[in-house]
Coordinates of C-alpha atoms and ligand atoms in Angstrom, one line a residue:
M53 CA -5.5 26.4 -38.8
A54 CA -1.7 24.8 -37.9
A55 CA -1.2 22.0 -41.2
K56 CA -1.1 18.3 -39.1
A57 CA 1.9 16.9 -39.6
W58 CA 0.6 14.0 -41.9
S59 CA -1.4 16.1 -43.4
G60 CA -0.1 16.0 -46.3
V61 CA -2.3 12.8 -48.2
F62 CA -5.1 13.9 -46.8
N63 CA -8.2 16.3 -48.2
E64 CA -9.9 16.6 -45.1
A65 CA -9.4 18.5 -42.2
T66 CA -9.3 16.7 -38.8
D67 CA -12.7 16.7 -36.9
R68 CA -12.6 19.0 -34.3
R69 CA -14.4 16.1 -32.5
V70 CA -11.8 13.7 -33.1
E71 CA -9.4 16.2 -32.1
H72 CA -10.9 16.1 -28.4
F73 CA -11.2 12.8 -28.6
T74 CA -7.8 12.0 -30.1
E75 CA -5.6 14.1 -28.2
S76 CA -3.1 13.2 -25.6
I77 CA -1.4 16.6 -24.3
S78 CA -3.6 17.0 -22.3
F79 CA -1.9 14.5 -19.4
D80 CA 1.9 14.1 -21.4
R81 CA 2.7 17.3 -21.4
R82 CA 4.5 16.6 -18.3
L83 CA 6.8 14.7 -20.4
Y84 CA 8.3 17.7 -22.2
A85 CA 11.1 17.8 -20.9
H86 CA 12.2 13.9 -21.4
D87 CA 10.5 14.7 -25.3
I88 CA 13.1 17.6 -25.5
A89 CA 16.0 15.3 -23.9
G90 CA 15.7 12.8 -26.4
S91 CA 15.8 15.2 -28.9
I92 CA 18.7 17.0 -27.9
A93 CA 20.5 13.2 -28.2
H94 CA 19.0 12.2 -31.8
A95 CA 20.0 15.5 -33.1
Q96 CA 23.5 15.0 -31.3
M97 CA 24.2 11.8 -33.6
L98 CA 22.5 12.4 -36.9
V99 CA 25.4 15.5 -36.8
H100 CA 26.8 12.2 -36.4
V101 CA 26.7 10.1 -38.8
G102 CA 26.7 12.8 -41.6
L103 CA 22.4 13.9 -41.6
M104 CA 22.9 17.4 -39.9
T105 CA 24.9 19.3 -39.2
P106 CA 26.8 21.2 -36.6
D107 CA 25.7 24.3 -36.9
E108 CA 21.8 23.1 -37.7
C109 CA 22.5 21.1 -34.4
R110 CA 23.2 23.8 -32.8
Q111 CA 20.3 25.8 -33.2
I112 CA 17.9 22.4 -32.5
E113 CA 19.4 22.5 -29.5
S114 CA 19.4 26.3 -28.2
A115 CA 15.6 26.5 -29.7
L116 CA 15.0 23.5 -28.1
A117 CA 16.0 25.1 -25.1
D118 CA 14.2 28.4 -25.7
I119 CA 10.7 26.1 -25.5
Q120 CA 11.7 23.9 -22.2
S121 CA 12.3 27.6 -20.5
Q122 CA 9.2 29.0 -22.3
I123 CA 7.7 25.2 -20.9
E124 CA 8.9 26.0 -17.1
S125 CA 7.6 29.3 -17.1
G126 CA 4.3 28.5 -17.4
D127 CA 4.1 30.4 -21.3
F128 CA 4.0 28.1 -23.8
P129 CA 0.7 27.6 -26.0
Y130 CA -1.7 24.6 -25.5
S131 CA -4.3 23.1 -28.2
T132 CA -6.0 19.7 -28.6
E133 CA -5.2 20.8 -32.2
L134 CA -1.4 19.6 -32.4
E135 CA -2.1 16.2 -30.5
D136 CA 0.5 15.6 -27.4
I137 CA 3.5 16.9 -26.1
H138 CA 5.9 15.5 -29.4
L139 CA 4.3 18.0 -32.1
H140 CA 3.5 20.3 -29.6
I141 CA 7.2 20.9 -29.5
E142 CA 8.5 20.1 -32.8
R143 CA 5.8 22.1 -33.8
A144 CA 7.3 25.5 -31.5
L145 CA 10.7 24.4 -33.3
I146 CA 9.6 24.8 -36.8
D147 CA 8.1 27.9 -35.6
R148 CA 11.4 29.2 -34.7
L149 CA 13.2 27.6 -37.3
G150 CA 12.3 26.8 -40.4
D151 CA 12.9 24.1 -42.5
T152 CA 16.2 22.9 -39.9
G153 CA 13.4 22.6 -37.6
R154 CA 12.3 20.2 -40.3
K155 CA 15.3 17.8 -39.8
L156 CA 14.6 16.7 -36.4
H157 CA 12.3 14.1 -37.1
T158 CA 15.0 12.6 -39.5
A159 CA 15.2 8.5 -38.7
R160 CA 11.8 9.4 -35.9
S161 CA 8.6 8.4 -35.5
R162 CA 6.4 9.3 -32.5
N163 CA 6.0 5.5 -32.2
D164 CA 10.2 5.0 -30.6
Q165 CA 10.3 9.2 -29.8
V166 CA 6.8 7.8 -27.5
A167 CA 8.4 4.3 -26.7
T168 CA 11.9 6.5 -25.2
D169 CA 10.2 9.6 -23.5
L170 CA 8.2 7.0 -21.5
R171 CA 10.5 5.7 -20.9
L172 CA 13.6 8.4 -19.1
W173 CA 10.6 9.2 -17.5
C174 CA 9.4 5.8 -15.4
R175 CA 13.5 5.9 -15.0
E176 CA 13.3 9.1 -13.1
S177 CA 10.5 8.3 -11.0
I178 CA 11.4 5.1 -10.2
D179 CA 14.8 6.7 -9.0
R180 CA 12.8 9.8 -7.5
L181 CA 10.9 6.8 -6.0
D182 CA 13.7 5.2 -4.4
A183 CA 14.5 7.9 -3.2
A184 CA 11.6 8.6 -0.9
L185 CA 11.1 4.9 -0.1
L186 CA 14.6 5.3 1.8
D187 CA 13.7 8.4 3.4
L188 CA 11.2 6.0 5.6
Q189 CA 13.6 3.6 5.9
Y190 CA 15.2 6.0 7.9
A191 CA 11.4 7.1 10.3
F192 CA 11.8 3.6 10.9
V193 CA 15.2 3.3 11.8
H194 CA 15.9 6.3 13.3
R195 CA 12.3 5.3 15.9
C196 CA 14.0 1.9 16.8
D197 CA 16.9 4.1 19.9
A198 CA 14.1 5.8 21.6
D199 CA 11.7 2.8 21.5
R200 CA 14.9 0.0 22.6
D201 CA 12.8 -1.0 25.7
C202 CA 9.3 -0.9 24.4
I203 CA 7.8 -4.1 24.4
L204 CA 4.9 -4.1 22.4
P205 CA 2.7 -7.2 22.7
G206 CA 2.8 -9.4 18.7
Y207 CA -0.1 -10.2 17.3
T208 CA -1.7 -13.5 15.1
H209 CA -4.8 -13.8 13.6
L210 CA -5.2 -10.3 15.7
Q211 CA -5.1 -12.1 19.0
R212 CA -2.8 -11.6 21.3
A213 CA 0.6 -14.0 20.7
Q214 CA 4.8 -13.2 22.0
P215 CA 5.2 -10.4 23.4
V216 CA 8.5 -8.1 20.5
L217 CA 10.2 -5.2 21.0
A218 CA 8.7 -2.4 19.2
P219 CA 12.0 -1.5 16.7
H220 CA 11.6 -6.1 15.7
Y221 CA 7.7 -4.0 14.5
W222 CA 9.3 -1.0 12.8
L223 CA 12.5 -3.3 10.8
A224 CA 9.7 -5.5 9.9
Y225 CA 8.3 -2.3 8.0
C226 CA 12.0 -1.6 6.8
E227 CA 12.5 -4.9 5.3
K228 CA 9.3 -4.4 3.1
L229 CA 10.1 -1.6 1.8
Q230 CA 13.7 -3.1 0.4
R231 CA 12.8 -5.5 -0.8
D232 CA 10.1 -2.4 -2.7
R233 CA 13.3 -1.4 -3.2
Q234 CA 15.6 -3.8 -4.9
R235 CA 11.8 -4.5 -7.2
L236 CA 12.4 -1.2 -8.0
A237 CA 16.4 -1.4 -9.3
D238 CA 15.5 -4.6 -11.2
C239 CA 12.4 -3.1 -12.6
R240 CA 14.5 -0.1 -13.3
R241 CA 17.2 -2.3 -15.6
R242 CA 14.5 -3.3 -17.5
V243 CA 13.2 -0.2 -18.8
N244 CA 16.4 1.1 -19.5
V245 CA 16.7 0.0 -23.0
L246 CA 16.6 2.9 -26.0
P247 CA 13.8 2.1 -28.4
L248 CA 14.9 4.5 -29.9
G249 CA 16.1 3.6 -34.0
A250 CA 13.1 1.8 -34.8
A251 CA 11.2 4.1 -35.7
A252 CA 7.5 3.5 -36.3
L253 CA 7.9 -0.5 -36.2
A254 CA 10.3 -1.5 -38.9
G255 CA 13.5 0.8 -38.4
T256 CA 14.7 3.0 -41.3
T257 CA 17.0 2.6 -43.8
L258 CA 18.9 5.7 -42.6
P259 CA 22.3 5.0 -42.0
I260 CA 21.6 6.3 -37.6
D261 CA 24.1 5.1 -35.2
R262 CA 21.8 3.9 -31.7
D263 CA 24.7 3.1 -30.0
H264 CA 25.8 7.4 -30.0
V265 CA 21.9 7.7 -28.0
A266 CA 22.1 5.2 -26.2
K267 CA 24.6 6.2 -24.4
S268 CA 24.5 10.1 -24.0
L269 CA 20.8 8.9 -22.7
G270 CA 22.5 7.1 -20.0
F271 CA 20.1 3.6 -21.6
V272 CA 24.1 1.9 -20.5
D273 CA 24.4 -1.3 -18.7
P274 CA 26.5 -0.7 -15.2
Q275 CA 29.8 -1.1 -17.1
Q276 CA 28.6 1.0 -19.8
A277 CA 27.5 -0.4 -22.1
P278 CA 24.8 0.3 -24.4
Q279 CA 21.1 -1.0 -24.1
V280 CA 19.7 -0.5 -27.2
A281 CA 16.3 -2.7 -27.7
A282 CA 17.1 -5.8 -30.3
N283 CA 13.2 -5.9 -32.0
S284 CA 12.5 -2.8 -34.1
L285 CA 7.9 -4.6 -33.9
D286 CA 9.0 -5.2 -30.0
A287 CA 10.0 -1.7 -29.0
T288 CA 7.6 0.1 -30.4
S289 CA 4.6 -2.1 -29.6
D290 CA 5.8 -3.4 -25.9
R291 CA 4.8 -1.7 -22.7
D292 CA 5.6 -4.1 -20.4
F293 CA 7.9 -2.1 -18.7
A294 CA 5.3 0.6 -17.8
L295 CA 2.8 -2.5 -16.4
E296 CA 5.9 -4.5 -14.4
F297 CA 6.5 -0.2 -12.7
A298 CA 2.8 -0.5 -12.1
F299 CA 3.1 -3.6 -10.5
V300 CA 5.9 -2.7 -8.2
L301 CA 3.6 0.3 -6.8
A302 CA 0.8 -1.4 -6.0
L303 CA 3.8 -3.8 -4.1
I304 CA 4.0 -0.8 -2.3
A305 CA 0.8 0.6 -1.7
E306 CA -0.1 -2.9 -0.7
H307 CA 2.3 -2.3 2.5
L308 CA 1.7 1.4 3.1
S309 CA -2.3 0.4 3.3
T310 CA -1.4 -2.4 5.5
W311 CA 1.0 -0.5 8.0
A312 CA -1.6 2.3 7.6
E313 CA -4.4 0.0 8.6
E314 CA -2.1 -1.2 11.8
W315 CA -1.8 1.6 13.0
I316 CA -5.4 3.2 12.6
L317 CA -6.6 0.3 14.9
W318 CA -3.5 0.9 17.5
S319 CA -4.4 5.3 17.9
T320 CA -7.9 3.9 18.7
S321 CA -9.0 4.2 21.5
E322 CA -9.8 1.0 22.4
F323 CA -6.1 0.1 21.7
N324 CA -4.6 2.7 22.7
F325 CA -0.8 2.7 21.5
L326 CA -0.1 5.2 19.6
R327 CA -0.5 8.7 19.9
L328 CA -0.4 10.0 15.9
P329 CA 1.2 13.6 16.1
Q330 CA -1.5 16.0 15.8
A331 CA -0.7 17.6 12.3
F332 CA -1.2 14.6 11.2
C333 CA -5.1 14.2 12.1
T334 CA -8.4 16.0 11.3
G335 CA -11.3 16.2 12.8
S336 CA -15.1 16.3 12.7
S337 CA -17.8 19.6 12.4
I338 CA -20.1 17.7 14.5
M339 CA -18.1 15.4 17.5
P340 CA -16.1 18.1 19.1
Q341 CA -13.9 14.9 20.6
K342 CA -12.7 13.5 17.4
V343 CA -9.0 13.5 16.2
N344 CA -9.0 11.5 13.2
P345 CA -6.4 9.8 11.0
D346 CA -7.8 10.5 8.0
V347 CA -3.8 10.0 6.3
L348 CA -3.4 6.6 7.4
E349 CA -6.9 5.5 6.2
L350 CA -6.6 8.0 2.5
T351 CA -3.2 5.3 2.7
R352 CA -5.1 2.6 3.0
G353 CA -8.2 4.2 0.5
K354 CA -5.6 5.6 -2.3
T355 CA -4.4 1.7 -2.7
A356 CA -8.0 0.9 -4.4
R357 CA -6.4 3.0 -7.4
V358 CA -3.1 1.7 -8.1
I359 CA -4.4 -1.9 -8.0
G360 CA -7.6 -0.6 -10.3
N361 CA -4.7 1.0 -12.4
L362 CA -2.0 -2.2 -12.8
Q363 CA -5.3 -4.2 -13.9
A364 CA -6.5 -1.3 -16.8
L365 CA -3.1 -1.2 -17.9
L366 CA -2.9 -5.3 -17.8
V367 CA -6.2 -5.3 -19.9
L368 CA -5.5 -2.1 -21.9
V369 CA -2.6 -5.0 -23.8
K370 CA -4.2 -8.0 -24.0
G371 CA -5.6 -8.0 -26.8
L372 CA -3.2 -5.9 -29.2
P373 CA -1.8 -7.1 -32.1
L374 CA 2.1 -6.1 -33.6
A375 CA 3.4 -3.4 -33.5
Y376 CA 2.1 0.0 -32.5
N377 CA -1.2 0.5 -32.0
R378 CA -3.3 3.5 -30.0
D379 CA -4.7 2.1 -27.5
L380 CA -1.5 2.8 -26.1
Q381 CA -1.5 6.1 -25.4
E382 CA -4.1 4.5 -22.2
D383 CA -1.0 3.4 -21.1
K384 CA 0.0 7.4 -20.2
P385 CA -3.1 8.5 -17.6
R386 CA -2.8 5.2 -15.2
L387 CA 1.1 5.3 -14.8
F388 CA 0.8 8.4 -13.7
D389 CA -1.9 8.6 -10.9
S390 CA -0.3 4.7 -9.8
F391 CA 3.2 6.9 -9.3
D392 CA 1.7 11.0 -8.3
T393 CA 0.1 8.8 -6.0
V394 CA 2.8 6.4 -4.5
L395 CA 4.6 9.1 -4.8
A396 CA 2.5 11.5 -2.1
C397 CA 1.7 7.8 0.2
V398 CA 5.6 7.4 0.6
E399 CA 6.5 11.6 1.2
I400 CA 3.4 11.8 4.1
A401 CA 4.2 8.1 5.6
A402 CA 8.8 9.6 6.6
P403 CA 6.7 12.5 8.9
L404 CA 3.8 10.6 10.4
V405 CA 6.6 7.6 11.6
A406 CA 8.7 10.2 13.2
G407 CA 5.9 11.9 14.3
A408 CA 4.4 9.5 16.1
Q409 CA 4.5 8.4 20.2
L410 CA 4.0 5.1 21.8
N411 CA 1.7 5.0 24.7
R412 CA 3.9 2.7 27.0
P413 CA 1.4 2.5 30.8
A414 CA -1.6 1.3 28.0
I415 CA 1.0 -1.4 26.4
A416 CA 1.9 -1.5 29.6
E417 CA -1.1 -2.4 31.1
R418 CA -2.2 -5.1 27.8
L419 CA 0.5 -7.1 27.8
D420 CA -0.4 -8.4 31.3
R421 CA -3.6 -10.0 29.9
G422 CA -2.9 -12.6 27.4
H423 CA -1.0 -14.7 28.7
L424 CA 1.7 -14.1 26.6
D425 CA 4.4 -15.7 28.2
A426 CA 3.1 -19.6 27.5
T427 CA 5.6 -20.1 24.3
T428 CA 7.7 -18.5 26.4
L429 CA 6.8 -21.2 29.6
M430 CA 7.4 -24.1 27.9
E431 CA 10.5 -23.6 25.8
E432 CA 12.0 -23.7 29.6
L433 CA 10.2 -26.3 30.2
I434 CA 11.9 -28.0 26.7
R435 CA 15.2 -26.6 28.4
C436 CA 15.0 -28.7 31.4
G437 CA 14.2 -31.7 29.2
V438 CA 10.3 -32.3 28.3
P439 CA 9.5 -32.8 25.3
Q440 CA 7.3 -29.7 23.3
R441 CA 3.8 -31.6 23.2
T442 CA 4.6 -32.4 26.5
A443 CA 5.1 -29.5 27.7
H444 CA 2.3 -27.2 24.9
E445 CA 0.1 -29.6 26.5
I446 CA 1.5 -28.8 30.3
V447 CA 1.0 -24.9 29.1
G448 CA -2.3 -25.3 27.5
R449 CA -3.9 -27.1 31.7
L450 CA -1.9 -24.0 32.9
V451 CA -3.5 -21.2 30.7
R452 CA -6.6 -22.9 31.0
Q453 CA -7.1 -22.3 34.8
A454 CA -5.6 -19.7 35.1
L455 CA -8.3 -18.8 32.3
D456 CA -10.8 -20.2 34.3
H457 CA -10.2 -18.0 37.4
N458 CA -9.4 -14.7 35.9
L459 CA -5.3 -15.4 37.0
R460 CA -2.1 -14.9 34.7
L461 CA 0.1 -17.6 34.6
S462 CA 2.4 -15.6 36.8
D463 CA 0.2 -15.2 39.8
L464 CA -0.8 -19.2 39.8
P465 CA 2.3 -21.5 42.2
Ligands
LIG577 N1 0.1 10.3 -28.2 C1 0.6 9.3 -28.7 C2 0.9 7.8 -27.5 O1 1.1 8.3 -26.2 C3 2.5 9.2 -29.4 C4 2.2 8.1 -30.7 C5 1.4 8.2 -31.8 N2 2.0 7.7 -33.0 C6 1.3 7.1 -33.8 N3 1.1 6.5 -34.5 N4 -0.5 8.7 -33.8 O2 1.8 6.9 -28.0

């Protein structure tokens, strides 16, 4: 059995059941590249301040590169005994380099290490999601030319209200997604602050250079000034950056869910406004005629877990005293799940938006009913000098007459 990284003070081995209960390697292994990047920056800083020789650092860098390719080729051995990704990589380093590997954790704790890794992961994930949202915006924008002369009924209370151009609908979604992207960018600024150097909770007596690490890991502002967490208790214990990301993810999911709901309605025989691309629909095993909008339904359905994840994270941190508490390990499954879910929804939405077709004849028929021209008629009366309240009353009475005789407004003399 491998000795624990903390074995010095212990006389007893860890119970197997505890190892299974406390492990996070099953889900934090996806932080391997961020952990290695953080370790390389840390080692280079240790050279810079004289706590490590350049040769030791070179050995560490090449061993870490080797470990990274072993992980990426699928040959890396994982074991619950080694708890998490940080201990796995460190152990693999020590196995390769002995005492030189044992120097890497100088002036560092897993508490500032895990906060750094998670911030690096959030930053990268925000950038990936932003690119996917931009693609989805393009999908909506590209529809605008083809649909530019298509007039749709606009709804309030899901009752026909006023006519609007189809691109007006598409651009409404672009605006929502634009604000989501702004929120991501804003969240990224608070994510992009270096916790490393805070050590376990109180910093270190060793002469480290945090700005050096911040610059090599890109924890910098737009003017390239290093962004370093000011308080070590705060830096190791707070996950508000992760919660903020989870919140932005929940809002994106909400936006996609309302769009999915609308398009599910529009693709029913009752509405019949929209033909979804068949490649994005599924059939029924018993009813031969069915073409179901499962992708849209799952987009709506998956929103539930993204909201649930945010709730779980909010509750997770609500009672934690300073500084690091092991509870925080529970942040990752929820955050990872929200990101994976929302990214998948955004990525599948783009081709669906591009491939759907408006059913113009059915839409035109619907425009003819519901007195969508009433507001415009009222505004024409206002233009002729009729006070708004009076014009509203007059047109209201006209609509009443049309309804009573089953006519359109334009049928009235
Ligand atoms: N796996 C832990 C986490 O995700 C890493 C930090 C462990 N620190 C500790 N003091 N046990 O939070």
